Amino acid sequence: MAPSAAPKALLHVVCRGIVRVALPPERALRYFTPEGERAWAPGWDPAYPAAPEDDTALGTVFVTHGHGHDTVWVVVDRSERSMRYARVSPDVQAGTVNVQCLADGQATRAEITYDLTALRPAAQAALQPFADGYDNFLKEWERL
């Protein structure tokens, strides 16, 4: 009997980049929160299963729709200059998004990290193009 092949590992990517914002870090971070992003990102429309008093509070859950699927987000960490979200698109991908706002003169250098894993082989097809286009993705954020 021939040995069976090990299952192929699902694709995992870590994408890091910078978005410059013409505000101090304490004010710039707001633009990377669920409601703050709504103000500048076309199509960003978070829905809250339980309406939070503060969209940045730990444990806040919101859902977005895009690219043909829903994504569930949870605020898992925050500070005066950073936000961290866990996110899951069922049967597609799961991971974290981290935003760290650092002073850059009178402005902010926001370091954005997406750490994502495809949840099934068919989902790998979308994850690699995301990683390949990540720099352009952040340039568009900066432009907006």
PDB file of C-alpha atoms in Angstrom:
ATOM      1  CA  MET A   1       0.000   0.000   0.000  1.00  0.00           C
ATOM      2  CA  ALA A   2       1.403   3.413  -1.003  1.00  0.00           C
ATOM      3  CA  PRO A   3       1.771   6.053   1.710  1.00  0.00           C
ATOM      4  CA  SER A   4      -0.907   8.705   1.610  1.00  0.00           C
ATOM      5  CA  ALA A   5       0.105  12.250   0.881  1.00  0.00           C
ATOM      6  CA  ALA A   6      -0.138  14.713   3.729  1.00  0.00           C
ATOM      7  CA  PRO A   7      -2.932  17.245   3.285  1.00  0.00           C
ATOM      8  CA  LYS A   8      -1.758  20.504   1.772  1.00  0.00           C
ATOM      9  CA  ALA A   9      -1.493  23.309   4.330  1.00  0.00           C
ATOM     10  CA  LEU A  10      -3.939  26.134   3.906  1.00  0.00           C
ATOM     11  CA  LEU A  11      -2.554  29.476   2.850  1.00  0.00           C
ATOM     12  CA  HIS A  12      -1.552  31.900   5.605  1.00  0.00           C
ATOM     13  CA  VAL A  13      -0.444  35.475   4.894  1.00  0.00           C
ATOM     14  CA  VAL A  14       0.806  38.348   7.013  1.00  0.00           C
ATOM     15  CA  CYS A  15       0.541  41.705   5.265  1.00  0.00           C
ATOM     16  CA  ARG A  16       2.094  44.838   6.781  1.00  0.00           C
ATOM     17  CA  GLY A  17       2.069  48.371   5.518  1.00  0.00           C
ATOM     18  CA  ILE A  18       1.770  52.033   6.381  1.00  0.00           C
ATOM     19  CA  VAL A  19      -0.941  54.640   5.891  1.00  0.00           C
ATOM     20  CA  ARG A  20       0.000  58.244   6.571  1.00  0.00           C
ATOM     21  CA  VAL A  21      -2.675  60.440   8.177  1.00  0.00           C
ATOM     22  CA  ALA A  22      -2.367  64.231   8.562  1.00  0.00           C
ATOM     23  CA  LEU A  23      -3.497  64.166  12.208  1.00  0.00           C
ATOM     24  CA  PRO A  24      -1.801  63.365  15.523  1.00  0.00           C
ATOM     25  CA  PRO A  25      -2.056  59.664  16.530  1.00  0.00           C
ATOM     26  CA  GLU A  26      -4.725  60.236  19.190  1.00  0.00           C
ATOM     27  CA  ARG A  27      -7.053  61.706  16.539  1.00  0.00           C
ATOM     28  CA  ALA A  28      -5.968  59.521  13.605  1.00  0.00           C
ATOM     29  CA  LEU A  29      -6.878  56.252  15.340  1.00  0.00           C
ATOM     30  CA  ARG A  30     -10.581  57.138  15.135  1.00  0.00           C
ATOM     31  CA  TYR A  31     -10.436  56.668  11.345  1.00  0.00           C
ATOM     32  CA  PHE A  32      -9.559  52.981  11.884  1.00  0.00           C
ATOM     33  CA  THR A  33     -12.555  52.162  14.082  1.00  0.00           C
ATOM     34  CA  PRO A  34     -15.857  50.709  12.829  1.00  0.00           C
ATOM     35  CA  GLU A  35     -17.679  54.048  12.816  1.00  0.00           C
ATOM     36  CA  GLY A  36     -14.647  56.157  11.961  1.00  0.00           C
ATOM     37  CA  GLU A  37     -13.963  54.100   8.841  1.00  0.00           C
ATOM     38  CA  ARG A  38     -17.575  54.557   7.733  1.00  0.00           C
ATOM     39  CA  ALA A  39     -16.770  58.266   7.230  1.00  0.00           C
ATOM     40  CA  TRP A  40     -14.184  57.670   4.479  1.00  0.00           C
ATOM     41  CA  ALA A  41     -14.355  54.100   3.138  1.00  0.00           C
ATOM     42  CA  PRO A  42     -16.931  53.639   0.347  1.00  0.00           C
ATOM     43  CA  GLY A  43     -19.142  50.625   1.027  1.00  0.00           C
ATOM     44  CA  TRP A  44     -17.949  50.183   4.638  1.00  0.00           C
ATOM     45  CA  ASP A  45     -21.180  49.680   6.550  1.00  0.00           C
ATOM     46  CA  PRO A  46     -20.692  47.803   9.823  1.00  0.00           C
ATOM     47  CA  ALA A  47     -23.825  46.324  11.415  1.00  0.00           C
ATOM     48  CA  TYR A  48     -24.000  45.606  15.138  1.00  0.00           C
ATOM     49  CA  PRO A  49     -25.936  42.589  16.447  1.00  0.00           C
ATOM     50  CA  ALA A  50     -26.028  44.380  19.845  1.00  0.00           C
ATOM     51  CA  ALA A  51     -25.800  48.166  19.506  1.00  0.00           C
ATOM     52  CA  PRO A  52     -22.711  49.273  21.441  1.00  0.00           C
ATOM     53  CA  GLU A  53     -22.427  52.544  23.321  1.00  0.00           C
ATOM     54  CA  ASP A  54     -18.810  52.681  22.162  1.00  0.00           C
ATOM     55  CA  ASP A  55     -17.798  50.973  18.901  1.00  0.00           C
ATOM     56  CA  THR A  56     -14.226  50.639  20.210  1.00  0.00           C
ATOM     57  CA  ALA A  57     -15.102  48.865  23.469  1.00  0.00           C
ATOM     58  CA  LEU A  58     -13.465  45.485  24.035  1.00  0.00           C
ATOM     59  CA  GLY A  59     -15.766  42.697  22.917  1.00  0.00           C
ATOM     60  CA  THR A  60     -17.742  44.868  20.483  1.00  0.00           C
ATOM     61  CA  VAL A  61     -19.016  42.675  17.637  1.00  0.00           C
ATOM     62  CA  PHE A  62     -19.865  43.967  14.186  1.00  0.00           C
ATOM     63  CA  VAL A  63     -20.493  42.436  10.782  1.00  0.00           C
ATOM     64  CA  THR A  64     -19.505  43.704   7.345  1.00  0.00           C
ATOM     65  CA  HIS A  65     -20.409  42.440   3.908  1.00  0.00           C
ATOM     66  CA  GLY A  66     -18.054  42.496   0.951  1.00  0.00           C
ATOM     67  CA  HIS A  67     -16.470  40.321  -1.695  1.00  0.00           C
ATOM     68  CA  GLY A  68     -19.488  38.010  -1.630  1.00  0.00           C
ATOM     69  CA  HIS A  69     -19.428  37.070   2.054  1.00  0.00           C
ATOM     70  CA  ASP A  70     -20.028  38.348   5.567  1.00  0.00           C
ATOM     71  CA  THR A  71     -17.179  38.991   7.976  1.00  0.00           C
ATOM     72  CA  VAL A  72     -17.647  38.988  11.737  1.00  0.00           C
ATOM     73  CA  TRP A  73     -15.291  41.324  13.602  1.00  0.00           C
ATOM     74  CA  VAL A  74     -14.573  41.536  17.348  1.00  0.00           C
ATOM     75  CA  VAL A  75     -12.609  44.293  19.086  1.00  0.00           C
ATOM     76  CA  VAL A  76     -10.008  42.322  21.056  1.00  0.00           C
ATOM     77  CA  ASP A  77      -7.581  45.040  22.162  1.00  0.00           C
ATOM     78  CA  ARG A  78      -7.355  48.798  22.171  1.00  0.00           C
ATOM     79  CA  SER A  79      -5.234  51.575  23.573  1.00  0.00           C
ATOM     80  CA  GLU A  80      -4.949  55.297  23.001  1.00  0.00           C
ATOM     81  CA  ARG A  81      -3.023  54.642  19.779  1.00  0.00           C
ATOM     82  CA  SER A  82      -3.925  51.115  18.664  1.00  0.00           C
ATOM     83  CA  MET A  83      -6.821  48.807  17.812  1.00  0.00           C
ATOM     84  CA  ARG A  84      -6.788  45.056  17.268  1.00  0.00           C
ATOM     85  CA  TYR A  85      -9.627  43.089  15.742  1.00  0.00           C
ATOM     86  CA  ALA A  86     -10.263  39.381  15.319  1.00  0.00           C
ATOM     87  CA  ARG A  87     -12.199  38.650  12.135  1.00  0.00           C
ATOM     88  CA  VAL A  88     -13.807  35.563  10.642  1.00  0.00           C
ATOM     89  CA  SER A  89     -15.446  35.100   7.272  1.00  0.00           C
ATOM     90  CA  PRO A  90     -17.051  31.660   7.767  1.00  0.00           C
ATOM     91  CA  ASP A  91     -15.691  29.027   5.353  1.00  0.00           C
ATOM     92  CA  VAL A  92     -13.402  31.671   3.823  1.00  0.00           C
ATOM     93  CA  GLN A  93     -10.714  33.094   6.140  1.00  0.00           C
ATOM     94  CA  ALA A  94      -9.945  34.050   9.721  1.00  0.00           C
ATOM     95  CA  GLY A  95      -7.325  36.159  11.427  1.00  0.00           C
ATOM     96  CA  THR A  96      -6.552  39.500  12.988  1.00  0.00           C
ATOM     97  CA  VAL A  97      -6.165  43.128  11.944  1.00  0.00           C
ATOM     98  CA  ASN A  98      -3.902  45.364  13.982  1.00  0.00           C
ATOM     99  CA  VAL A  99      -3.663  49.157  13.679  1.00  0.00           C
ATOM    100  CA  GLN A 100      -0.839  50.967  15.467  1.00  0.00           C
ATOM    101  CA  CYS A 101      -0.735  54.774  15.180  1.00  0.00           C
ATOM    102  CA  LEU A 102       2.722  56.271  15.655  1.00  0.00           C
ATOM    103  CA  ALA A 103       3.732  59.928  15.710  1.00  0.00           C
ATOM    104  CA  ASP A 104       5.391  61.110  12.501  1.00  0.00           C
ATOM    105  CA  GLY A 105       6.132  64.773  13.118  1.00  0.00           C
ATOM    106  CA  GLN A 106       2.739  66.534  13.294  1.00  0.00           C
ATOM    107  CA  ALA A 107       1.100  63.593  11.498  1.00  0.00           C
ATOM    108  CA  THR A 108       0.634  59.839  12.022  1.00  0.00           C
ATOM    109  CA  ARG A 109       2.170  56.750  10.522  1.00  0.00           C
ATOM    110  CA  ALA A 110      -0.510  54.078  10.929  1.00  0.00           C
ATOM    111  CA  GLU A 111       0.992  50.599  10.715  1.00  0.00           C
ATOM    112  CA  ILE A 112      -1.689  48.185   9.489  1.00  0.00           C
ATOM    113  CA  THR A 113      -1.167  44.423   9.776  1.00  0.00           C
ATOM    114  CA  TYR A 114      -3.534  41.770   8.414  1.00  0.00           C
ATOM    115  CA  ASP A 115      -2.726  38.221   9.584  1.00  0.00           C
ATOM    116  CA  LEU A 116      -5.085  35.887   7.696  1.00  0.00           C
ATOM    117  CA  THR A 117      -5.519  32.173   7.081  1.00  0.00           C
ATOM    118  CA  ALA A 118      -7.705  30.554   4.426  1.00  0.00           C
ATOM    119  CA  LEU A 119     -10.228  28.214   6.073  1.00  0.00           C
ATOM    120  CA  ARG A 120     -10.586  25.837   3.144  1.00  0.00           C
ATOM    121  CA  PRO A 121      -8.642  25.167  -0.043  1.00  0.00           C
ATOM    122  CA  ALA A 122     -11.107  27.009  -2.291  1.00  0.00           C
ATOM    123  CA  ALA A 123     -10.609  30.178  -0.228  1.00  0.00           C
ATOM    124  CA  GLN A 124      -6.891  30.302  -1.010  1.00  0.00           C
ATOM    125  CA  ALA A 125      -7.646  31.736  -4.448  1.00  0.00           C
ATOM    126  CA  ALA A 126      -8.746  35.068  -2.922  1.00  0.00           C
ATOM    127  CA  LEU A 127      -6.139  35.328  -0.182  1.00  0.00           C
ATOM    128  CA  GLN A 128      -3.030  35.401  -2.359  1.00  0.00           C
ATOM    129  CA  PRO A 129      -4.295  38.247  -4.593  1.00  0.00           C
ATOM    130  CA  PHE A 130      -5.145  40.200  -1.424  1.00  0.00           C
ATOM    131  CA  ALA A 131      -1.561  39.777  -0.240  1.00  0.00           C
ATOM    132  CA  ASP A 132      -0.159  40.650  -3.662  1.00  0.00           C
ATOM    133  CA  GLY A 133      -2.252  43.838  -3.850  1.00  0.00           C
ATOM    134  CA  TYR A 134      -1.845  44.893  -0.227  1.00  0.00           C
ATOM    135  CA  ASP A 135       0.444  47.873  -0.897  1.00  0.00           C
ATOM    136  CA  ASN A 136      -2.015  49.274  -3.446  1.00  0.00           C
ATOM    137  CA  PHE A 137      -4.894  48.568  -1.037  1.00  0.00           C
ATOM    138  CA  LEU A 138      -3.231  50.764   1.600  1.00  0.00           C
ATOM    139  CA  LYS A 139      -2.322  53.461  -0.945  1.00  0.00           C
ATOM    140  CA  GLU A 140      -6.046  53.710  -1.717  1.00  0.00           C
ATOM    141  CA  TRP A 141      -6.804  54.021   2.008  1.00  0.00           C
ATOM    142  CA  GLU A 142      -4.262  56.820   2.247  1.00  0.00           C
ATOM    143  CA  ARG A 143      -5.770  58.582  -0.772  1.00  0.00           C
ATOM    144  CA  LEU A 144      -9.274  58.382   0.705  1.00  0.00           C
TER     145      LEU A 144
END
